[in-house]
Coordinates of C-alpha atoms and ligand atoms in Angstrom, one line a residue:
M67 CA 8.7 -43.0 -29.7
I68 CA 6.8 -45.9 -28.6
P69 CA 8.1 -48.4 -31.8
K70 CA 11.7 -47.0 -30.8
L71 CA 11.4 -48.1 -27.4
I72 CA 10.4 -51.7 -28.5
A73 CA 13.2 -51.8 -30.9
D74 CA 15.5 -50.8 -28.8
A75 CA 14.6 -53.1 -25.7
R76 CA 16.0 -56.5 -25.6
K77 CA 14.6 -57.5 -22.5
I78 CA 10.5 -56.7 -21.7
V79 CA 8.3 -57.2 -19.1
F80 CA 4.6 -57.5 -20.2
K81 CA 2.2 -57.3 -17.2
F82 CA -1.8 -58.0 -18.1
G83 CA -4.8 -57.4 -16.0
S84 CA -7.5 -58.9 -15.3
N85 CA -9.9 -57.0 -17.5
T86 CA -7.3 -57.7 -20.6
L87 CA -7.4 -61.4 -20.0
A88 CA -11.2 -61.6 -19.1
D89 CA -13.8 -61.9 -21.9
K90 CA -17.4 -60.1 -21.0
D91 CA -18.7 -62.9 -19.4
G92 CA -15.5 -63.1 -16.8
R93 CA -13.8 -65.7 -18.3
I94 CA -10.1 -66.3 -19.4
N95 CA -10.0 -65.3 -23.3
P96 CA -8.2 -68.0 -24.9
V97 CA -8.4 -66.1 -28.4
F98 CA -6.8 -63.6 -26.8
L99 CA -4.0 -65.3 -25.2
E100 CA -2.8 -66.9 -28.2
E101 CA -3.2 -63.7 -30.5
F102 CA -0.4 -62.6 -27.8
A103 CA 1.5 -65.8 -27.9
D104 CA 1.8 -65.6 -31.6
Q105 CA 3.7 -62.0 -31.5
A106 CA 5.8 -63.1 -28.4
A107 CA 6.8 -66.2 -30.6
A108 CA 7.8 -63.5 -33.3
F109 CA 9.7 -61.1 -30.9
I110 CA 11.7 -63.9 -29.2
K111 CA 12.4 -64.9 -32.8
T112 CA 14.0 -61.6 -33.1
G113 CA 16.1 -62.2 -30.2
K114 CA 14.0 -60.1 -27.7
Q115 CA 13.2 -61.9 -24.4
I116 CA 10.0 -61.8 -22.6
V117 CA 8.9 -61.9 -18.8
I118 CA 5.1 -62.0 -18.3
V119 CA 3.4 -60.8 -15.1
S120 CA -0.2 -62.0 -15.4
S121 CA -3.1 -61.2 -13.1
G122 CA -6.9 -62.8 -13.8
A123 CA -6.1 -66.1 -10.8
Q124 CA -9.4 -64.5 -9.1
V125 CA -11.4 -64.3 -12.3
A126 CA -10.3 -67.6 -13.7
G127 CA -11.3 -69.0 -10.2
L128 CA -14.9 -67.4 -10.4
S129 CA -15.4 -69.1 -13.6
T130 CA -14.2 -72.7 -12.4
M131 CA -16.5 -72.3 -9.2
D132 CA -19.2 -70.0 -9.9
K133 CA -21.1 -70.8 -6.7
W134 CA -18.5 -69.5 -4.8
A135 CA -19.1 -66.3 -6.4
R136 CA -20.8 -64.2 -3.2
K137 CA -18.2 -65.5 -0.8
R138 CA -16.6 -62.8 0.8
D139 CA -14.4 -64.2 3.0
L140 CA -10.7 -63.8 2.7
H141 CA -10.0 -67.8 3.0
Y142 CA -12.6 -68.6 0.1
R143 CA -11.2 -65.5 -1.8
Q144 CA -7.5 -67.3 -1.5
A145 CA -9.1 -70.8 -2.3
L146 CA -10.6 -69.1 -5.5
C147 CA -7.0 -68.1 -6.4
A148 CA -5.6 -70.9 -6.1
V149 CA -7.7 -72.6 -8.2
G150 CA -7.7 -70.2 -10.6
Q151 CA -4.0 -69.9 -11.2
V152 CA -4.1 -73.3 -12.5
E153 CA -6.7 -72.3 -15.3
L154 CA -4.6 -69.4 -15.7
M155 CA -1.6 -70.9 -16.1
G156 CA -3.2 -73.8 -18.2
A157 CA -4.6 -71.1 -20.8
W158 CA -1.1 -70.0 -20.9
K159 CA 0.6 -72.8 -21.5
R160 CA -2.2 -73.7 -24.5
A161 CA -1.4 -70.6 -25.9
F162 CA 2.6 -70.8 -26.3
E163 CA 2.4 -74.6 -26.6
K164 CA 1.7 -74.2 -30.4
Y165 CA 4.7 -72.1 -30.7
G166 CA 6.9 -74.8 -29.0
I167 CA 7.6 -72.6 -25.9
H168 CA 7.6 -73.7 -22.6
I169 CA 6.2 -71.4 -19.8
A170 CA 6.9 -71.5 -16.0
Q171 CA 5.3 -70.2 -13.1
I172 CA 6.7 -67.9 -10.5
L173 CA 4.6 -66.9 -7.7
L174 CA 5.7 -64.2 -5.4
T175 CA 4.9 -62.2 -2.2
G176 CA 6.1 -58.7 -0.7
D177 CA 8.4 -60.2 1.4
D178 CA 10.2 -62.2 -1.1
F179 CA 11.3 -58.8 -2.3
N180 CA 12.8 -57.6 1.2
D181 CA 14.9 -60.4 1.3
S182 CA 18.5 -60.9 0.0
I183 CA 19.0 -64.0 -0.5
R184 CA 15.3 -64.8 -2.0
T185 CA 15.9 -62.0 -4.3
L186 CA 18.8 -63.7 -5.5
N187 CA 17.2 -66.6 -6.0
M188 CA 14.5 -64.9 -7.7
R189 CA 17.0 -63.2 -10.1
N190 CA 18.9 -66.4 -10.6
T191 CA 15.9 -68.2 -11.5
L192 CA 14.6 -65.8 -13.8
F193 CA 17.4 -65.4 -15.4
T194 CA 17.9 -69.1 -15.8
L195 CA 14.5 -69.6 -17.5
V196 CA 15.0 -67.2 -20.0
D197 CA 18.4 -68.3 -21.0
E198 CA 16.7 -71.4 -21.4
G199 CA 14.0 -70.1 -24.0
I200 CA 11.3 -70.6 -21.5
I201 CA 8.8 -67.6 -20.7
P202 CA 8.2 -66.9 -17.1
I203 CA 4.8 -66.3 -16.1
I204 CA 4.6 -64.0 -12.5
N205 CA 1.9 -63.6 -10.4
E206 CA 1.1 -62.6 -6.7
N207 CA 1.2 -65.7 -4.3
D208 CA -2.5 -65.0 -3.3
T209 CA -2.6 -68.2 -0.5
V210 CA 0.1 -66.5 1.4
S211 CA -0.7 -63.0 0.8
V212 CA -2.1 -61.9 3.9
E213 CA -2.4 -57.9 4.6
E214 CA 0.6 -57.5 5.8
I215 CA 3.1 -58.9 3.2
K216 CA 0.6 -58.0 0.6
I217 CA 2.1 -56.3 -2.8
G218 CA -1.1 -55.6 -3.7
D219 CA -1.4 -55.4 -7.2
N220 CA 0.4 -56.5 -10.1
D221 CA 1.4 -52.8 -11.6
T222 CA 4.1 -53.0 -8.5
L223 CA 5.0 -56.6 -8.9
A224 CA 5.5 -55.9 -12.7
A225 CA 7.6 -53.1 -11.9
Q226 CA 9.7 -54.8 -8.8
S227 CA 9.8 -57.8 -11.4
A228 CA 11.6 -55.7 -13.7
I229 CA 13.9 -54.0 -12.0
L230 CA 15.0 -57.2 -10.4
W231 CA 15.3 -59.0 -14.0
S232 CA 17.4 -55.7 -15.1
A233 CA 14.6 -55.1 -17.9
D234 CA 15.0 -52.5 -20.5
L235 CA 11.1 -52.1 -21.0
L236 CA 7.7 -52.9 -19.0
V237 CA 4.4 -52.9 -21.0
L238 CA 1.3 -52.7 -18.8
F239 CA -1.6 -54.0 -20.8
S240 CA -5.0 -52.6 -19.7
D241 CA -8.1 -52.0 -21.2
I242 CA -7.8 -48.1 -22.0
D243 CA -5.0 -47.1 -24.7
G244 CA -3.1 -45.0 -22.3
L245 CA -3.2 -42.1 -19.4
Y246 CA -6.0 -39.5 -20.3
N247 CA -6.2 -36.3 -18.9
K248 CA -9.6 -37.8 -17.5
N249 CA -11.3 -41.0 -17.0
P250 CA -11.8 -41.9 -20.5
K251 CA -14.7 -44.3 -19.0
E252 CA -16.6 -41.5 -17.7
H253 CA -15.4 -38.6 -20.3
P254 CA -15.8 -39.4 -23.9
D255 CA -13.8 -36.3 -24.6
A256 CA -10.8 -37.2 -22.4
E257 CA -7.7 -37.2 -24.3
L258 CA -4.6 -39.4 -24.6
I259 CA -1.0 -38.3 -23.0
C260 CA 1.2 -40.1 -25.5
E261 CA 4.6 -39.3 -24.2
V262 CA 5.2 -38.6 -20.2
R263 CA 9.0 -37.3 -18.7
D264 CA 8.0 -35.8 -15.5
I265 CA 5.4 -38.1 -13.9
E266 CA 4.6 -35.5 -11.0
A267 CA 3.8 -32.6 -13.2
V268 CA 1.3 -35.0 -15.2
K269 CA -0.1 -35.7 -12.0
K270 CA -1.0 -32.5 -11.3
N271 CA -2.6 -31.8 -14.5
I272 CA -5.0 -35.3 -14.7
T273 CA -8.0 -36.3 -12.9
I274 CA -8.2 -39.9 -11.9
G275 CA -11.4 -41.4 -12.0
N276 CA -12.7 -44.9 -10.6
T277 CA -11.7 -48.1 -12.2
N278 CA -13.5 -51.0 -13.7
S279 CA -15.0 -54.4 -12.4
F280 CA -12.1 -56.6 -12.0
G281 CA -9.2 -54.8 -11.6
T282 CA -7.5 -53.8 -8.4
G283 CA -4.6 -51.2 -8.8
G284 CA -6.3 -48.7 -11.5
I285 CA -4.3 -46.2 -13.1
V286 CA -2.8 -44.5 -10.1
T287 CA -0.5 -47.9 -9.6
K288 CA 0.6 -47.7 -13.0
L289 CA 1.7 -44.3 -12.7
E290 CA 3.4 -45.6 -9.6
A291 CA 5.0 -48.5 -11.4
A292 CA 6.5 -46.5 -14.0
K293 CA 7.8 -43.8 -11.1
R294 CA 9.5 -46.5 -9.5
V295 CA 11.7 -48.7 -12.6
I296 CA 12.3 -45.4 -14.6
P297 CA 15.3 -44.7 -12.0
Y298 CA 16.3 -48.0 -13.2
G299 CA 16.7 -46.7 -16.7
I300 CA 13.3 -48.9 -17.5
S301 CA 11.1 -46.8 -19.9
T302 CA 7.5 -47.7 -19.2
I303 CA 4.5 -48.3 -21.8
I304 CA 1.0 -48.5 -21.1
A305 CA -1.1 -49.5 -23.9
N306 CA -4.6 -51.4 -24.9
G307 CA -4.2 -55.3 -24.6
G308 CA -7.7 -55.4 -26.3
R309 CA -6.5 -53.9 -29.7
P310 CA -5.8 -56.2 -32.4
R311 CA -2.6 -57.7 -32.6
V312 CA -1.5 -55.0 -30.4
L313 CA 2.1 -55.8 -30.1
E314 CA 2.6 -55.4 -33.1
A315 CA 0.7 -52.6 -33.7
L316 CA 2.6 -50.7 -31.0
A317 CA 5.9 -51.9 -32.7
A318 CA 4.6 -50.3 -36.1
G319 CA 3.4 -46.9 -34.6
T320 CA -0.2 -47.8 -35.9
Q321 CA -1.7 -48.0 -32.2
S322 CA -1.0 -45.5 -29.5
G323 CA -0.4 -45.7 -25.7
T324 CA 1.6 -43.9 -23.2
A325 CA 5.3 -43.8 -23.1
F326 CA 7.3 -42.7 -19.6
L327 CA 10.7 -42.1 -20.8
A328 CA 13.3 -43.4 -18.8
Ligands
ADP221 P1 -6.2 -53.6 -15.2 O1 -6.9 -54.1 -14.4 O2 -5.9 -53.4 -16.5 O3 -4.8 -53.0 -14.3 P2 -7.8 -51.1 -13.9 O4 -8.9 -51.4 -14.3 O5 -7.1 -51.2 -12.2 O6 -6.3 -52.1 -14.9 O7 -7.2 -49.3 -14.0 C1 -7.4 -49.0 -15.4 C2 -8.5 -48.0 -15.4 O8 -8.3 -47.2 -14.7 C3 -9.2 -47.6 -16.3 O9 -10.1 -48.6 -17.2 C4 -9.9 -46.4 -16.6 O10 -11.8 -46.5 -16.5 C5 -9.3 -45.7 -15.1 N1 -8.7 -44.6 -15.0 C6 -9.2 -43.4 -14.1 N2 -8.8 -42.4 -14.4 C7 -7.8 -42.4 -15.7 C8 -7.2 -41.7 -16.2 N3 -6.8 -40.2 -15.9 N4 -6.5 -42.2 -17.6 C9 -6.6 -43.5 -17.4 N5 -7.3 -44.3 -16.5 C10 -8.1 -44.0 -16.3

């Protein structure tokens, strides 16, 4: 099913979690970004269009301002994201530069999606960038995202962005191969669920465990993201961004994941 979903989709939103983007030391992994850029460039040559939702500002900030690691104060955390966002975009820029592809930064808050004029502006900007062959890279605007206006996790942001851009497919990359019947990090015998048609039904049959170090959303927000986009005809894939040449492998059917069918 996944190869068909990818083959049929022209407009794809890819979301990367911090765990996928960072290496073991908590630094943004340039080799990973390069490998994705290489595959994305090949996709674009075949006529596909791409939008990226990228976490990782805080992780990138921490490796730049390591003396702030213990600061828990909200303003320091926001400041850390402001520093890290530059590092993050620098890493993405270098990754795509080699292929002659420009990237653009879009920072959004929950409020932006509640305002029809802002929503229209965001939509028009997204369409313009993509039409011009530029890859928009979206993240939450942590500097202004106090609790009241926070989207809170990039799975939700990716879902909202996919709807806004009228995407055909949403791909959520994590550090696990997909949705399992129980947390694969705690249970080695957990079984991968390859296809989901009824999210509520599947939720009743699985257990959800703790998430890992950098992630904020966990598997629950991924399920909610899929549930949010499906009424708009957007199918969703959860896959392991850490697998070698994952995009090609998913498209070829040599790598499994979980497909939520719209
Ligand atoms: P990301 O940062 O990539 O968005 P998270 O770390 O927030 O991802 O969430 C994914 C994590 O959710 C996995 O690493 C896994 O340990 C955990 N998890 C808990 N229960 C499940 C489950 N039933 N199936 C898959 N993953 C699960």
